[in-house]
Structure formats: structure tokens, C-alpha cells
Short mmCIF file of C-alpha atoms in Angstrom, two decimals:
data_model
loop_
_atom_site.label_atom_id
_atom_site.label_comp_id
_atom_site.label_asym_id
_atom_site.label_seq_id
_atom_site.Cartn_x
_atom_site.Cartn_y
_atom_site.Cartn_z
CA MET A 1097 106.69 82.12 12.50
CA ARG A 1098 106.10 78.71 14.07
CA MET A 1099 104.62 80.43 17.13
CA LEU A 1100 102.29 82.61 15.05
CA LEU A 1101 101.02 79.61 13.10
CA ALA A 1102 100.42 77.64 16.29
CA VAL A 1103 98.65 80.51 18.01
CA ALA A 1104 96.60 81.25 14.90
CA PHE A 1105 95.49 77.61 14.75
CA CYS A 1106 94.37 77.59 18.37
CA ALA A 1107 92.69 80.95 17.96
CA ALA A 1108 90.83 79.71 14.88
CA PHE A 1109 89.72 76.53 16.64
CA PRO A 1110 89.32 77.57 20.31
CA THR A 1111 86.86 74.80 21.13
CA LEU A 1112 89.41 72.16 20.15
CA TRP A 1113 91.98 73.78 22.42
CA LEU A 1114 89.61 74.03 25.36
CA TRP A 1115 88.26 70.53 24.79
CA SER A 1116 91.74 69.12 24.91
CA THR A 1117 92.50 70.74 28.26
CA ALA A 1118 89.15 70.85 30.03
CA SER A 1119 89.23 67.37 31.51
CA SER A 1120 90.01 67.35 35.22
CA ALA A 1121 92.31 64.37 34.57
CA ALA A 1122 94.31 66.18 31.92
CA PRO A 1123 97.75 67.48 32.87
CA LEU A 1124 97.98 71.21 33.40
CA ARG A 1125 99.23 73.17 30.39
CA PRO A 1126 100.38 76.72 29.66
CA PRO A 1127 99.02 78.84 26.80
CA VAL A 1128 100.19 77.61 23.42
CA GLY A 1129 102.92 80.24 23.04
CA PHE A 1130 104.86 78.46 25.79
CA THR A 1131 104.99 75.27 23.68
CA VAL A 1132 106.75 76.54 20.55
CA ALA A 1133 109.91 74.95 19.22
CA VAL A 1134 113.30 76.57 19.58
CA GLY A 1135 114.09 79.05 16.79
CA ASP A 1136 117.22 79.60 14.74
CA ASP A 1137 117.95 83.31 15.27
CA ASP A 1138 121.73 83.85 15.23
CA LYS A 1139 121.78 87.10 17.22
CA ASP A 1140 124.51 87.54 19.83
CA LEU A 1141 123.95 85.94 23.21
CA ARG A 1142 123.88 87.95 26.39
CA ASP A 1143 126.49 87.01 28.96
CA CYS A 1144 125.63 84.56 31.70
CA PRO A 1145 125.40 86.72 34.85
CA GLN A 1146 128.15 86.37 37.43
CA ASP A 1147 126.38 88.38 40.13
CA ALA A 1148 123.30 86.15 40.54
CA VAL A 1149 124.63 84.68 43.78
CA PRO A 1150 122.01 82.51 45.53
CA PHE A 1151 120.18 84.51 48.19
CA ALA A 1152 119.21 82.21 51.04
CA GLY A 1153 119.03 84.72 53.88
CA ALA A 1154 116.07 86.45 55.48
CA LEU A 1155 113.95 88.46 53.04
CA ASP A 1156 114.16 91.80 54.82
CA PHE A 1157 113.95 94.70 52.40
CA PRO A 1158 112.75 98.29 52.81
CA SER A 1159 109.97 99.78 50.69
CA LYS A 1160 110.40 102.59 48.20
CA TYR A 1161 107.36 104.13 49.90
CA ALA A 1162 108.92 104.08 53.38
CA GLY A 1163 107.54 106.94 55.47
CA SER A 1164 104.46 107.37 53.27
CA ASP A 1165 100.96 107.66 54.71
CA ARG A 1166 98.25 105.02 54.26
CA ALA A 1167 98.05 105.76 50.51
CA ARG A 1168 101.60 104.42 50.08
CA ASP A 1169 102.27 106.78 47.19
CA ASP A 1170 105.13 109.02 48.43
CA TYR A 1171 108.38 107.92 46.81
CA ASN A 1172 111.40 107.63 49.14
CA ALA A 1173 114.56 107.77 47.01
CA ARG A 1174 116.93 106.84 49.82
CA SER A 1175 114.89 103.80 50.81
CA ASP A 1176 114.58 102.76 47.17
CA ARG A 1177 118.37 102.84 46.74
CA GLU A 1178 118.79 100.61 49.79
CA TYR A 1179 116.07 98.27 48.53
CA LYS A 1180 117.79 97.90 45.15
CA ARG A 1181 121.16 97.29 46.82
CA ARG A 1182 119.82 94.48 48.99
CA ILE A 1183 117.83 92.73 46.27
CA ALA A 1184 120.59 92.97 43.66
CA PRO A 1185 121.41 89.21 43.64
CA ILE A 1186 117.72 88.31 43.27
CA THR A 1187 117.24 90.83 40.47
CA ALA A 1188 120.32 89.51 38.68
CA PHE A 1189 118.95 85.97 39.02
CA GLU A 1190 115.48 86.86 37.71
CA ARG A 1191 116.84 88.77 34.74
CA GLY A 1192 119.55 86.23 34.09
CA VAL A 1193 117.21 83.25 33.87
CA SER A 1194 114.65 85.17 31.82
CA ARG A 1195 117.18 86.54 29.33
CA GLN A 1196 119.04 83.27 28.90
CA VAL A 1197 115.80 81.39 28.26
CA ASP A 1198 114.73 84.10 25.80
CA ASP A 1199 118.08 83.78 24.00
CA TYR A 1200 117.88 79.99 23.95
CA MET A 1201 114.31 79.89 22.65
CA ARG A 1202 115.16 82.30 19.84
CA GLY A 1203 118.45 80.78 18.75
CA GLY A 1204 118.89 77.33 20.29
CA ARG A 1205 122.42 78.06 21.52
CA PRO A 1206 123.33 75.38 24.10
CA GLU A 1207 125.39 77.81 26.21
CA ALA A 1208 122.24 79.83 26.93
CA LEU A 1209 120.39 76.71 28.08
CA ASP A 1210 123.40 75.66 30.18
CA CYS A 1211 123.44 79.08 31.84
CA ALA A 1212 119.72 79.09 32.66
CA ILE A 1213 119.77 75.55 34.06
CA GLY A 1214 122.97 76.29 35.96
CA LEU A 1215 121.41 79.31 37.64
CA LEU A 1216 118.30 77.35 38.60
CA ALA A 1217 120.38 74.46 39.90
CA ASP A 1218 122.59 76.76 41.98
CA TRP A 1219 119.61 78.46 43.61
CA SER A 1220 117.83 75.17 44.25
CA ARG A 1221 120.94 73.64 45.81
CA GLU A 1222 121.49 76.66 48.09
CA ARG A 1223 117.75 76.92 48.87
CA GLY A 1224 117.58 80.46 47.54
CA LEU A 1225 114.42 82.48 48.24
CA GLU A 1226 113.48 80.11 51.05
CA GLY A 1227 114.48 82.37 53.95
CA ARG A 1228 112.01 83.94 56.36
CA SER A 1229 110.28 87.08 55.14
CA LEU A 1230 110.71 89.85 57.70
CA SER A 1231 108.88 92.60 55.81
CA HIS A 1232 106.01 93.06 53.40
CA THR A 1233 108.56 93.90 50.71
CA GLY A 1234 110.42 90.70 51.56
CA LYS A 1235 107.47 88.43 50.93
CA SER A 1236 106.61 90.51 47.84
CA MET A 1237 110.08 89.88 46.45
CA ARG A 1238 109.65 86.12 46.94
CA LYS A 1239 106.47 85.95 44.88
CA TRP A 1240 107.79 88.24 42.15
CA ALA A 1241 110.91 86.10 41.80
CA LEU A 1242 108.85 82.90 41.76
CA GLY A 1243 106.84 84.27 38.84
CA SER A 1244 110.03 85.07 36.92
CA VAL A 1245 111.56 81.66 37.52
CA ALA A 1246 108.47 79.51 37.00
CA ALA A 1247 107.37 81.32 33.82
CA SER A 1248 110.83 80.99 32.26
CA TYR A 1249 111.07 77.34 33.27
CA LEU A 1250 107.68 76.68 31.65
CA ARG A 1251 109.10 77.72 28.28
CA LEU A 1252 111.79 75.06 28.54
CA LYS A 1253 109.57 72.34 29.96
CA PHE A 1254 106.78 72.68 27.40
CA SER A 1255 108.76 73.58 24.28
CA ALA A 1256 108.12 71.24 21.37
CA SER A 1257 111.91 70.92 21.09
CA ARG A 1258 112.04 69.22 24.52
CA PRO A 1259 115.31 70.84 25.65
CA LEU A 1260 115.04 69.42 29.16
CA ASP A 1261 115.39 65.87 27.81
CA ALA A 1262 119.13 66.56 27.63
CA ILE A 1263 119.33 67.56 31.30
CA ASP A 1264 120.05 65.06 34.07
CA ASP A 1265 116.82 63.86 35.72
CA ASP A 1266 118.17 64.45 39.22
CA ARG A 1267 118.99 68.04 38.36
CA ILE A 1268 115.49 68.62 36.99
CA GLY A 1269 114.02 66.94 40.06
CA ASP A 1270 115.97 69.24 42.39
CA ILE A 1271 114.90 72.35 40.47
CA GLU A 1272 111.25 71.37 40.45
CA ALA A 1273 111.27 70.42 44.13
CA TRP A 1274 112.72 73.85 44.90
CA ILE A 1275 110.09 75.66 42.81
CA GLY A 1276 107.47 73.73 44.77
CA ARG A 1277 108.96 74.76 48.12
CA VAL A 1278 109.07 78.43 47.14
CA ALA A 1279 105.49 78.22 45.85
CA ALA A 1280 104.36 76.71 49.16
CA ARG A 1281 105.87 79.65 51.03
CA VAL A 1282 104.11 82.09 48.72
CA VAL A 1283 100.78 80.37 49.34
CA ASP A 1284 101.36 80.51 53.11
CA GLU A 1285 102.25 84.20 52.99
CA TRP A 1286 99.39 85.36 50.76
CA SER A 1287 96.46 83.22 51.87
CA ASP A 1288 93.41 84.42 53.79
CA GLN A 1289 94.02 88.12 53.28
CA PRO A 1290 91.05 90.27 54.34
CA LEU A 1291 89.26 91.88 51.40
CA ARG A 1292 90.03 95.34 52.74
CA LYS A 1293 93.73 94.59 52.16
CA MET A 1294 93.63 92.37 49.07
CA ASN A 1295 95.14 94.18 46.09
CA ASN A 1296 97.69 93.82 43.29
CA HIS A 1297 100.12 92.01 45.61
CA GLU A 1298 97.72 89.10 46.02
CA TYR A 1299 97.14 89.03 42.27
CA TRP A 1300 100.88 88.81 41.61
CA ALA A 1301 101.18 86.07 44.22
CA ALA A 1302 98.39 84.15 42.48
CA TRP A 1303 100.10 84.51 39.10
CA SER A 1304 103.42 83.22 40.43
CA VAL A 1305 101.72 80.22 42.02
CA MET A 1306 99.77 79.56 38.81
CA ALA A 1307 103.03 79.45 36.84
CA ALA A 1308 104.51 77.05 39.38
CA ALA A 1309 101.34 74.94 39.35
CA VAL A 1310 101.55 74.34 35.62
CA ALA A 1311 105.31 73.79 35.69
CA LEU A 1312 104.84 71.11 38.36
CA ASP A 1313 101.40 69.85 37.29
CA ARG A 1314 100.11 70.67 40.78
CA LYS A 1315 96.30 70.91 40.79
CA ASP A 1316 96.31 72.11 44.41
CA LEU A 1317 98.40 75.13 43.51
CA PHE A 1318 96.31 75.72 40.38
CA ASP A 1319 93.09 75.71 42.41
CA TRP A 1320 94.54 78.17 44.92
CA ALA A 1321 95.49 80.59 42.15
CA VAL A 1322 92.06 80.25 40.52
CA ALA A 1323 90.36 81.04 43.83
CA GLN A 1324 92.51 84.16 44.21
CA TYR A 1325 91.50 85.33 40.74
CA ARG A 1326 87.81 84.78 41.49
CA THR A 1327 88.10 86.89 44.63
CA ALA A 1328 89.90 89.59 42.66
CA ALA A 1329 87.11 89.62 40.07
CA THR A 1330 84.58 90.38 42.81
CA GLN A 1331 86.61 93.47 43.73
CA ILE A 1332 86.20 95.05 40.29
CA ASP A 1333 83.11 97.24 40.54
CA ALA A 1334 80.50 98.06 37.91
CA GLU A 1335 82.60 100.93 36.55
CA GLY A 1336 85.81 98.94 36.39
CA TYR A 1337 87.49 100.36 39.49
CA LEU A 1338 89.40 98.47 42.16
CA PRO A 1339 88.57 100.21 45.46
CA ASN A 1340 91.78 99.12 47.17
CA GLU A 1341 93.84 100.56 44.31
CA LEU A 1342 91.85 103.82 44.37
CA ALA A 1343 93.22 104.19 47.90
CA ARG A 1344 96.68 104.73 46.38
CA ASP A 1345 95.72 108.36 45.65
CA THR A 1346 98.27 109.77 43.14
CA ARG A 1347 99.17 106.26 41.98
CA ALA A 1348 95.64 104.87 41.71
CA LEU A 1349 95.67 104.72 37.92
CA TYR A 1350 99.19 103.29 37.88
CA TYR A 1351 98.20 100.46 40.24
CA HIS A 1352 95.00 99.68 38.33
CA ASN A 1353 97.21 99.18 35.28
CA TYR A 1354 99.75 97.20 37.32
CA ALA A 1355 97.03 94.91 38.70
CA LEU A 1356 95.84 94.04 35.20
CA THR A 1357 99.04 92.21 34.28
CA PRO A 1358 98.81 89.27 36.71
CA LEU A 1359 95.04 89.08 36.24
CA ALA A 1360 95.48 88.78 32.47
CA MET A 1361 98.08 86.02 32.96
CA LEU A 1362 95.81 84.15 35.34
CA ALA A 1363 92.92 84.37 32.88
CA ALA A 1364 95.15 83.17 30.03
CA PHE A 1365 96.37 80.17 32.01
CA GLY A 1366 92.82 79.43 33.12
CA GLN A 1367 91.66 79.47 29.50
CA ALA A 1368 94.48 77.14 28.48
CA ASN A 1369 93.11 74.65 31.02
CA GLY A 1370 89.42 74.99 30.22
CA VAL A 1371 88.58 77.42 33.05
CA ASP A 1372 86.98 80.65 31.80
CA LEU A 1373 88.25 83.04 34.45
CA ALA A 1374 87.75 86.03 32.15
CA ALA A 1375 83.98 85.45 32.44
CA GLU A 1376 84.00 85.88 36.23
CA ASN A 1377 81.77 88.62 37.69
CA ASP A 1378 80.18 89.42 34.35
CA ARG A 1379 83.57 89.73 32.59
CA ALA A 1380 85.04 91.99 35.23
CA ILE A 1381 88.45 92.00 33.55
CA ASP A 1382 86.88 93.74 30.53
CA ARG A 1383 85.57 96.53 32.73
CA LEU A 1384 88.97 96.94 34.37
CA ALA A 1385 90.75 97.01 31.01
CA ARG A 1386 88.33 99.58 29.65
CA ARG A 1387 88.72 101.75 32.76
CA VAL A 1388 92.51 101.66 32.55
CA LEU A 1389 92.60 102.49 28.84
CA LEU A 1390 90.25 105.41 29.39
CA GLY A 1391 92.34 106.54 32.34
CA VAL A 1392 95.61 106.43 30.43
CA ALA A 1393 93.99 108.49 27.65
CA ASP A 1394 92.59 110.97 30.19
CA PRO A 1395 93.24 110.57 33.96
CA ASN A 1396 90.46 113.00 34.91
CA ASP A 1397 88.01 110.34 36.14
CA PHE A 1398 90.68 108.89 38.43
CA GLU A 1399 91.53 112.37 39.69
CA VAL A 1400 87.88 113.05 40.48
CA ARG A 1401 87.57 109.70 42.28
CA THR A 1402 90.74 110.11 44.34
CA GLY A 1403 90.94 113.88 44.66
CA ALA A 1404 94.58 113.60 43.60
CA LYS A 1405 96.47 114.39 40.40
CA GLN A 1406 97.63 111.09 38.92
CA ASN A 1407 101.31 110.25 38.57
CA VAL A 1408 101.63 108.89 35.02
CA SER A 1409 105.41 109.25 34.63
CA GLU A 1410 106.03 105.49 34.48
CA PHE A 1411 103.62 105.00 31.59
CA LYS A 1412 106.42 106.11 29.28
CA GLU A 1413 107.79 102.56 29.54
CA SER A 1414 106.04 100.31 27.03
CA SER A 1415 106.59 97.29 29.29
CA LYS A 1416 103.95 98.70 31.65
CA PHE A 1417 101.40 97.72 29.02
CA ALA A 1418 102.49 94.11 28.54
CA TRP A 1419 99.01 93.10 29.69
CA ILE A 1420 97.54 94.33 26.39
CA GLU A 1421 99.42 91.59 24.50
CA ILE A 1422 97.96 88.96 26.81
CA TYR A 1423 94.50 90.50 26.86
CA CYS A 1424 94.25 90.59 23.06
CA TRP A 1425 95.18 86.90 23.03
CA LEU A 1426 92.35 86.21 25.47
CA ARG A 1427 89.57 88.00 23.64
CA PRO A 1428 88.90 90.03 20.48
CA CYS A 1429 90.40 93.52 20.53
CA ASP A 1430 89.34 96.11 17.99
CA ALA A 1431 91.53 97.38 15.17
CA ALA A 1432 92.48 100.57 17.02
CA LEU A 1433 93.74 98.74 20.10
CA LEU A 1434 95.61 96.23 17.95
CA ALA A 1435 97.22 99.12 16.07
CA ARG A 1436 98.26 100.64 19.37
CA LEU A 1437 99.66 97.30 20.46
CA ASP A 1438 101.80 97.19 17.33
CA THR A 1439 103.39 100.50 18.32
CA LEU A 1440 104.31 99.08 21.74
CA ARG A 1441 105.87 95.83 20.52
CA PRO A 1442 108.03 94.04 21.30
CA LEU A 1443 106.71 93.78 24.83
CA GLY A 1444 108.52 91.88 27.52
CA SER A 1445 108.56 91.34 31.26
CA THR A 1446 110.99 89.32 33.32
CA ARG A 1447 108.19 88.35 35.69
CA LEU A 1448 106.00 86.98 32.91
CA GLY A 1449 108.56 84.73 31.25
CA GLY A 1450 110.52 87.16 29.10
CA SER A 1451 109.22 88.14 25.67
CA VAL A 1452 105.46 88.52 26.13
CA THR A 1453 105.15 89.29 22.42
CA ASP A 1454 106.81 85.97 21.53
CA LEU A 1455 104.44 84.17 23.90
CA PHE A 1456 101.15 85.87 23.07
CA SER A 1457 101.32 87.76 19.77
CA ILE A 1458 98.59 86.97 17.25
CA PRO A 1459 97.75 88.10 13.71
CA ALA A 1460 95.69 91.30 13.52
CA ARG A 1461 92.42 89.48 12.89
CA HIS A 1462 90.02 91.10 15.40
CA ALA A 1463 88.54 94.11 13.61
CA GLY A 1464 86.00 96.25 15.42
CA ALA A 1465 84.93 93.81 18.11
CA ALA A 1466 85.68 94.85 21.65
CA PHE A 1467 86.46 98.47 22.45
CA SER A 1468 85.44 101.63 20.68
CA GLN A 1469 87.85 103.94 18.89
CA GLU A 1470 87.38 106.42 21.71
CA VAL A 1471 88.71 103.97 24.30
CA SER A 1472 91.50 102.52 22.21
CA SER A 1473 92.98 105.68 20.77
#
């Protein structure tokens, strides 16, 4: 309830929110949902993971598309099993931190906070995720994990309850220094990509660096992430397509949808700091959102564009549409899309900070503004 009231206030008075964050001298801030106080839900806690052993070795992981052609859309089950085996400690760490922070923010149980901080401290001490990346999947895993960690940490750092005040300053300093080192590696690995190769991976890298930038109040990292978004916006054409995602053939629609999530987060964090990224390239993100929603309703246009039947099997998972929660926080969505969003909630994503609904949900106050019934239904 506290979160909804806070978000409703900022939504009702957006100019006050932007004015307070627009100054170049102002500290970087996350969207208001990251600043709520700890709740008092008494639900059972999830166990602190025992398998999140710090991974400090080389990031050398196979791709689930190993052996595929240039479209990278042929699933390789054997390679995927090996990939999941090798990344298991990183996955356990991402999920562990995200879930423990979720549990703490909802119920205020100190053991959940102790677990989350303990995991972060262990990985910072052992320099986890700082090894050399020896494959594309390796450097991808680094930036995905950074997004998970930084977004969860933001919820603790900016909460009105100030939970980090109870944590030793040296421990916090070590954790933040580590987040900065991992972010620097992500920037090095994902900078200066040629446009012909720039796709959802760069967008996810930009989101992870944006989360780290705000957590650390690093304007240099913030500016890098903003520049990545602006380049991404130029890639969205007049019809809302991303040419480099169309190249994924049977998974073109899936990867258009996947690309929307980090772009929506970047736009939300830009807005929270007085930078209207959503306006870039004549509101390119609106065109992309419209194209994806139309495609999910009827993939025919994507099939005509790619000459390939679209694989929509993964759209059965509501979490694939977490971007809608963020997008409808950014701008008015019509009643039909908001009704659809209600059927998907609660929405969550480890790599966005946990419960996206807790962070971005708003009252259903945008009737008939953005998309038509045809697009939203």
C-alpha cells in the first residue's frame, strides 16, 4: 500500500518528480518503487541458498544455440544442459540475492537481509564474476548477473527504511567496490559494438550498467548506459521492427519481446533522473511495444518479414511480459492493456530486481490513452 501511494503521488505530479532529479548535480536515483519502506508481511521465508558458491573462474560457457546457423535459433538441448550445469553457482547467487531481498522488503525479517548481504559480501571478497570471459555466453552471463545483483542492491540502498544503516561500513564499501569492478568489465566487453551486431545483448548490458550506476552514484556509468539506449532507439524502424532481431528467423518475435525489457528499464531509470529516453527517435519504444503486442496477438507479420514460422512457446510464461508493468509506469496505457496486465500479475524477474509488480505497479488510472483495443486484446 505504501508503494502504491508513493507511485500514485509521483504519477499525479510528474513534473515535481522530474524537477527534483533533473539537476546534473543531483545524486542519481532509481524509480520511486525502489524507495519504499520495508513491509510487514509475515509469509514464510525462503531458505538462504547453500549452493551459491562464489564463481571467480573464467566465464567459459556454451550456448544453447551451439551448432546453429547465423540466425542462432536452433535449440541444442545437450549444449543447454552443459550451460546450465556450469552456470549453476551464478544462477543460485542471482536467485538467492533477489529472493532474499524480496522476502526482506515484504516482511522485514532480519535473517533475509543477513542472507542477502552475506551472499554479496562472499562474492565481493572472492572477486566473483571478475574472471576473463572466454565466450560470448560468458560475457553475457556477467552482464545478466550484474543486473540481478545491482537491481536487488538498489532496493536495499534506497529503501525509506534504510536497512543498510545497520551494516558495517567496510562491508558495504567492499560490496560497492565489487559492483563497480564488475560494471567496468561489462562496459569494456560491450562498448563500441558495430551496429550490424548490436542487439538485445547490448541492451541488457546497458541496463545492468544503469543499475550499477545508480547504486554507486556513478555518472560515467549512467552516461554510458544512456548512450547505449539512444543507439538502440535508432535501430527501431518506422514500423517498430529491430532489424538485427528479425535476423533471428523463428525467434524474431521472441527476441523483439526480450529486447523490450531492458529498454523499458533504461527508459524508467532515465525518467527518474530527468532524462526522457522514451522520447528518443520519435518515441521509438512505443513503436516497438506496439509491434510486439500485435505480433503476440498474431505472428503473421513477423512470419512474412522473416519467412519463418515464429516460435511462441515461451510466451506461456507470464514473466516474459514483465516489460508491460514497467512500460505502463512510464506512459499511459489504455484500459484493455491494463486489464491484460492484471491477468499477468504478479510479474517478477530476477534480473530486474525481483518483484517487478512491487516496483512498478500503479492504480488503473489510464483509460483509453495509448493503444487501441485491437492492439491490446
